[in-house]
Coordinates of N, CA and C in Angstrom, one line a residue:
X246 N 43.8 10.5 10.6 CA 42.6 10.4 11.5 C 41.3 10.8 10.8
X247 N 41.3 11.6 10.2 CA 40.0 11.9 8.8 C 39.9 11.2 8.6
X248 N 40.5 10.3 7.7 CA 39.9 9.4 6.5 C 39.1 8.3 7.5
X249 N 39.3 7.4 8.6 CA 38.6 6.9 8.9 C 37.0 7.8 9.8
X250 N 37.2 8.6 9.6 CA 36.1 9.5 9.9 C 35.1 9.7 8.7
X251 N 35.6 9.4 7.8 CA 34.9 9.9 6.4 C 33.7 8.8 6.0
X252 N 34.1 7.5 5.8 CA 32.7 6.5 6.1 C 31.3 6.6 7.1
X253 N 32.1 6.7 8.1 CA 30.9 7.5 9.7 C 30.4 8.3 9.0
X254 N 30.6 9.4 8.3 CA 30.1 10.7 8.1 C 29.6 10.3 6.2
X255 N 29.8 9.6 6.0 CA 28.9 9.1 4.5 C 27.6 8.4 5.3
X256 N 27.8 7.6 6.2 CA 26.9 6.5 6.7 C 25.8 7.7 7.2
X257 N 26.4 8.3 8.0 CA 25.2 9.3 8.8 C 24.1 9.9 7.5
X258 N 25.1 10.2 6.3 CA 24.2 11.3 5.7 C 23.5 10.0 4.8
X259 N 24.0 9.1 4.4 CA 22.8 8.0 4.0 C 21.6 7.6 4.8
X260 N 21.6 7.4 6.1 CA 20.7 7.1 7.1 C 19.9 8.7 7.2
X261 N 20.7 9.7 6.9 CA 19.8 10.8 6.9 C 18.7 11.1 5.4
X262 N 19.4 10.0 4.0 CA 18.6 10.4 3.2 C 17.3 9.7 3.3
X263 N 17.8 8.1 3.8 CA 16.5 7.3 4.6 C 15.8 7.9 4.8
X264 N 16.1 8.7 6.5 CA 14.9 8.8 6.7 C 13.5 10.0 6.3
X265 N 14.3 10.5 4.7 CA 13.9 11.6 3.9 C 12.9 10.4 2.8
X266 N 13.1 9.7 2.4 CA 12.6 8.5 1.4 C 11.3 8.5 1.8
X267 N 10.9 8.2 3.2 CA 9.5 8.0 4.0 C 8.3 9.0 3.1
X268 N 8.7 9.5 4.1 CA 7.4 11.2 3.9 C 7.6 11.2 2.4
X269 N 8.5 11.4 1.3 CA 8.5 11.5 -0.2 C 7.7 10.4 -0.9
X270 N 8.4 9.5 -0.4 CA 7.0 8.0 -0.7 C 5.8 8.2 -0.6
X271 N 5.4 8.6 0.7 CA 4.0 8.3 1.4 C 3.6 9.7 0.2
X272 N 3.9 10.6 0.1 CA 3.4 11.7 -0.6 C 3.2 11.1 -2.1
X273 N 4.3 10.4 -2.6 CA 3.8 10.1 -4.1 C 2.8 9.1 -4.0
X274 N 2.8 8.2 -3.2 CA 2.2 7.3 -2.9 C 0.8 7.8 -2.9
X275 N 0.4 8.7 -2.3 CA -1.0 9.8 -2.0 C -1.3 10.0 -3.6
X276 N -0.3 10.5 -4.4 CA -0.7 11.0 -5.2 C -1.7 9.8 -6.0
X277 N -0.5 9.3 -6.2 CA -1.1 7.8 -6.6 C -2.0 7.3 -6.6
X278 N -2.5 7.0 -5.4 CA -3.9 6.7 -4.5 C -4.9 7.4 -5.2
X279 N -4.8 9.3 -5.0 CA -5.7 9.7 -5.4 C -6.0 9.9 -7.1
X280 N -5.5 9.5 -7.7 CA -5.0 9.5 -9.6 C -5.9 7.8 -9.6
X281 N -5.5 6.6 -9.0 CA -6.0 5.3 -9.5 C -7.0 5.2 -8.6
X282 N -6.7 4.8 -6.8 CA -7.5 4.2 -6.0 C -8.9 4.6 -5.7
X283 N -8.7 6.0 -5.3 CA -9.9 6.6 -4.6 C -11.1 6.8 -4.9
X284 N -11.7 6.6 -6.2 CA -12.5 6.7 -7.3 C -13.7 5.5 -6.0
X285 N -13.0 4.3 -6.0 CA -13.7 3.0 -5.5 C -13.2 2.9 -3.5
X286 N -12.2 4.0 -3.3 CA -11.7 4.0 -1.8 C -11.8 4.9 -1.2
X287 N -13.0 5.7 0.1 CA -12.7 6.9 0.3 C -13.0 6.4 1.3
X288 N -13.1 7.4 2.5 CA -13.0 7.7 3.7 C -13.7 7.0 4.5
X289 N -14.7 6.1 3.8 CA -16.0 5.4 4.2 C -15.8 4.6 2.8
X290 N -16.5 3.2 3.7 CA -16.6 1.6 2.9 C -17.8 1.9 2.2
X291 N -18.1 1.8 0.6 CA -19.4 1.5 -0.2 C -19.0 0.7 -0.5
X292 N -20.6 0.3 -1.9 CA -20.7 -0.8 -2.4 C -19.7 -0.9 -3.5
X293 N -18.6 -0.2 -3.5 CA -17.4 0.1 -4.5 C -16.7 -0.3 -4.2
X294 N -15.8 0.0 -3.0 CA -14.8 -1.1 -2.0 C -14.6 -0.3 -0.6
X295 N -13.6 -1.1 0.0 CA -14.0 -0.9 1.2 C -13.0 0.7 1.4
X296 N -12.7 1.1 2.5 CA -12.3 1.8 3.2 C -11.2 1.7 3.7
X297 N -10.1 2.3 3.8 CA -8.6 1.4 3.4 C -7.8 2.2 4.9
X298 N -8.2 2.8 5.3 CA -8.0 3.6 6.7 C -7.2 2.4 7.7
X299 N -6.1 1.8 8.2 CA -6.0 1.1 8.7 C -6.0 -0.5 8.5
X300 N -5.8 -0.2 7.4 CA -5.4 -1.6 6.4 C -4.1 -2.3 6.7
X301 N -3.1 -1.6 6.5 CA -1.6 -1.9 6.5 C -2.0 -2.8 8.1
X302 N -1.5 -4.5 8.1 CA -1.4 -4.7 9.1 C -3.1 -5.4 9.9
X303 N -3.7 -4.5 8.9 CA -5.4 -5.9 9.5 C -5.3 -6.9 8.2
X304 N -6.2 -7.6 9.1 CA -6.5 -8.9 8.7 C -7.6 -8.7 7.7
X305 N -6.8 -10.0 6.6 CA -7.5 -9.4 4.8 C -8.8 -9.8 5.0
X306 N -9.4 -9.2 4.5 CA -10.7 -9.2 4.6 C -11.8 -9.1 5.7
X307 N -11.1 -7.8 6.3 CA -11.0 -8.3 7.9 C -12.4 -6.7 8.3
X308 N -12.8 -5.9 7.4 CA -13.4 -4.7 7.9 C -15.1 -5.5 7.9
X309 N -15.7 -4.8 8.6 CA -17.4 -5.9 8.5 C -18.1 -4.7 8.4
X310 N -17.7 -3.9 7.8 CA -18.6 -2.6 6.9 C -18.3 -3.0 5.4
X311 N -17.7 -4.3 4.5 CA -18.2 -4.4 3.3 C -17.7 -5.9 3.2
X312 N -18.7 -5.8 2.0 CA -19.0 -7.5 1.4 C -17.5 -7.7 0.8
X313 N -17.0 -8.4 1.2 CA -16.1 -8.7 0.0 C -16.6 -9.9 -0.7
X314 N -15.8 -9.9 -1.8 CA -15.6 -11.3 -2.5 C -15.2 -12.1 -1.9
X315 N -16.1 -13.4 -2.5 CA -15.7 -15.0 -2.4 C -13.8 -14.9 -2.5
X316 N -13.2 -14.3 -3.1 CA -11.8 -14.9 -3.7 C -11.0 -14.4 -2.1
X317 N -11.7 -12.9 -1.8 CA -11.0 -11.9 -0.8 C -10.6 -13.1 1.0
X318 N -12.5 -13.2 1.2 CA -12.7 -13.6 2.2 C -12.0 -15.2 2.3
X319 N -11.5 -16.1 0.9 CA -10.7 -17.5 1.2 C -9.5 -16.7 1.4
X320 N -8.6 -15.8 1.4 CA -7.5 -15.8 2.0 C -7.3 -15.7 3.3
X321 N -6.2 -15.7 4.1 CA -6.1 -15.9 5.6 C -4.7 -15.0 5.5
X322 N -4.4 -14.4 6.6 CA -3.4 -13.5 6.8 C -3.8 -12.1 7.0
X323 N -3.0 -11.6 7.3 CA -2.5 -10.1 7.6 C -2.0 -9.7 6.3
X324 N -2.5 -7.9 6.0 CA -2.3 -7.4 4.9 C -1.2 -6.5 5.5
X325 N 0.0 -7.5 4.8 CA 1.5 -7.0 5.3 C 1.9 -6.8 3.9
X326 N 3.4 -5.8 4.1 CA 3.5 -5.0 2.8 C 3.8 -6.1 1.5
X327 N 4.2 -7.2 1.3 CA 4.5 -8.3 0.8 C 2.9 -8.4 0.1
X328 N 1.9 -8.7 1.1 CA 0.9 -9.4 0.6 C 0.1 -7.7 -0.1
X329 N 0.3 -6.6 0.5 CA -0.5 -5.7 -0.1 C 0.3 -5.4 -1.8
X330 N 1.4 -5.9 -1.7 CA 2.0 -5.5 -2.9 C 1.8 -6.5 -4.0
X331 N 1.5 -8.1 -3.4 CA 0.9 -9.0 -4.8 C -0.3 -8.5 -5.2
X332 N -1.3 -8.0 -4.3 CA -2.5 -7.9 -4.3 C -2.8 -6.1 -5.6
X333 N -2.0 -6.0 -5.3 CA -1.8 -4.4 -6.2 C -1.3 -4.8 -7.3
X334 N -0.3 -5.4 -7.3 CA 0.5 -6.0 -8.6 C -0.8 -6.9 -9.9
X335 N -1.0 -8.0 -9.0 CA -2.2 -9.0 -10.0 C -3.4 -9.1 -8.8
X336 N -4.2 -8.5 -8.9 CA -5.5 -8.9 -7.8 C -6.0 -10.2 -8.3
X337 N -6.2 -10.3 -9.7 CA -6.9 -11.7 -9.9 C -5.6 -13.0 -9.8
X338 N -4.5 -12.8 -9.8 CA -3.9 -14.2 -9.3 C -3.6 -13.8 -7.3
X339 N -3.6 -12.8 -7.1 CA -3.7 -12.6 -4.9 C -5.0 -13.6 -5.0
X340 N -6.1 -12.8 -5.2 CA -7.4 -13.5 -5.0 C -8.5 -13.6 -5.7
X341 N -8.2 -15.1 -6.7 CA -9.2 -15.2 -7.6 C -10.1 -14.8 -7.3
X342 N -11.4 -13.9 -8.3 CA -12.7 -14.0 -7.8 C -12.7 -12.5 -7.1
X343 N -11.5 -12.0 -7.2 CA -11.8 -10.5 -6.3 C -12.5 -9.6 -7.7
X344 N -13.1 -8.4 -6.9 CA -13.8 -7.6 -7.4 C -12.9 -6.6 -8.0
X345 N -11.8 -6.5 -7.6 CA -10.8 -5.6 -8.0 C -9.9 -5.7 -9.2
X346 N -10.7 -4.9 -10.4 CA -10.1 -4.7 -11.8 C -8.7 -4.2 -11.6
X347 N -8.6 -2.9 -11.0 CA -7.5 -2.4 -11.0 C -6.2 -3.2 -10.5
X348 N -5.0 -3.2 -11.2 CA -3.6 -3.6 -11.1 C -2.9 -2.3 -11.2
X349 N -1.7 -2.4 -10.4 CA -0.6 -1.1 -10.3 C 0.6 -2.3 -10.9
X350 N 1.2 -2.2 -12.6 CA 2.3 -3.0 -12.4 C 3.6 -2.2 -12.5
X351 N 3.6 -1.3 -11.9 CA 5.2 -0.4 -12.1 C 5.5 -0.5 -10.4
X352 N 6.3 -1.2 -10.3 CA 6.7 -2.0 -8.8 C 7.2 -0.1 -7.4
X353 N 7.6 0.7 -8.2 CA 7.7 1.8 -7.4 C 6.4 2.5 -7.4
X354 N 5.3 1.9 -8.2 CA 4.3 3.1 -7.7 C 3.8 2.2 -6.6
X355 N 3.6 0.9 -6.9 CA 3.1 0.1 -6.0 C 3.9 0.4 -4.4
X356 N 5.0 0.3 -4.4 CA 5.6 0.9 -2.9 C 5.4 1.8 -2.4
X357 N 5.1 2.7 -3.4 CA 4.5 4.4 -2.7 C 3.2 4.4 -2.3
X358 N 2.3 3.4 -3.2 CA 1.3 3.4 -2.5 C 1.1 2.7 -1.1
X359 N 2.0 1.5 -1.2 CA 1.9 0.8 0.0 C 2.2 1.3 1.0
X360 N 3.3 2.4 0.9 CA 3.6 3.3 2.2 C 2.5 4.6 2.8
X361 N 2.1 4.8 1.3 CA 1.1 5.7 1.8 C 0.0 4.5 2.7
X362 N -0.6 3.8 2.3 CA -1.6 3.0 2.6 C -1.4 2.9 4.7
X363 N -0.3 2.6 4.4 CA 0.6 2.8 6.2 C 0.4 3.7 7.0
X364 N -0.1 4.9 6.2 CA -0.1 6.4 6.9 C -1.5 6.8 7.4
X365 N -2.6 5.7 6.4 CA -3.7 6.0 7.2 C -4.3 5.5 8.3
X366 N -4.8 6.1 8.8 CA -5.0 5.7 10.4 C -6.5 5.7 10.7

């Protein structure tokens, strides 16, 4: 009667390392942010870039406190973790014409940023 107890009680403690993965993300993710992004993304939109506060989930090119680029404003969609993650990966093939030099190509920093990006509100 143990041993079929023993899977249940693996499962539990995986679903418990889950939901430990979050917060450790969002925190490397921060770090991240603040090491590459923040330079051109703070708290308030300038003529550097916009203001990233509630990104995760608006509409790209969607804040009307900054200009974007011609390449930004031809996309259509929601900045869902998919599309924040090509956009991080290659900005000039997301959206030709974007103003955004920076690329993140190490696919786990890019996820930590994307989760952090989720956490701002």
């Amino acid at each position: 009667m143990i041993r079929p107890a023993l899977p249940a009680l693996a499962g539990l403690a995986l679903a418990a390392g889950l939901a430990v993965a979050a917060p450790s993300q969002a925190a490397d993710g921060a770090r991240l942010f603040n090491l590459q992004c923040k330079t051109c993304h703070g708290d308030k939109s300038t003529p550097m870039g916009p203001a990233l506060a509630g990104v995760a989930g608006a509409d790209i090119a969607g804040r009307d406190d900054f200009t974007y680029s011609a390449g930004l404003k031809a996309k259509t969609g929601t900045w869902t973790d998919a599309a924040l993650d090509a956009y991080l990966a290659k900005p000039m093939a997301f959206a030709p014409g974007t103003r955004m030099m920076v690329a993140v190509p190490n696919a786990e920093n890019r996820a930590a940023i994307v989760t952090y990006l989720k956490t701002l509100k």
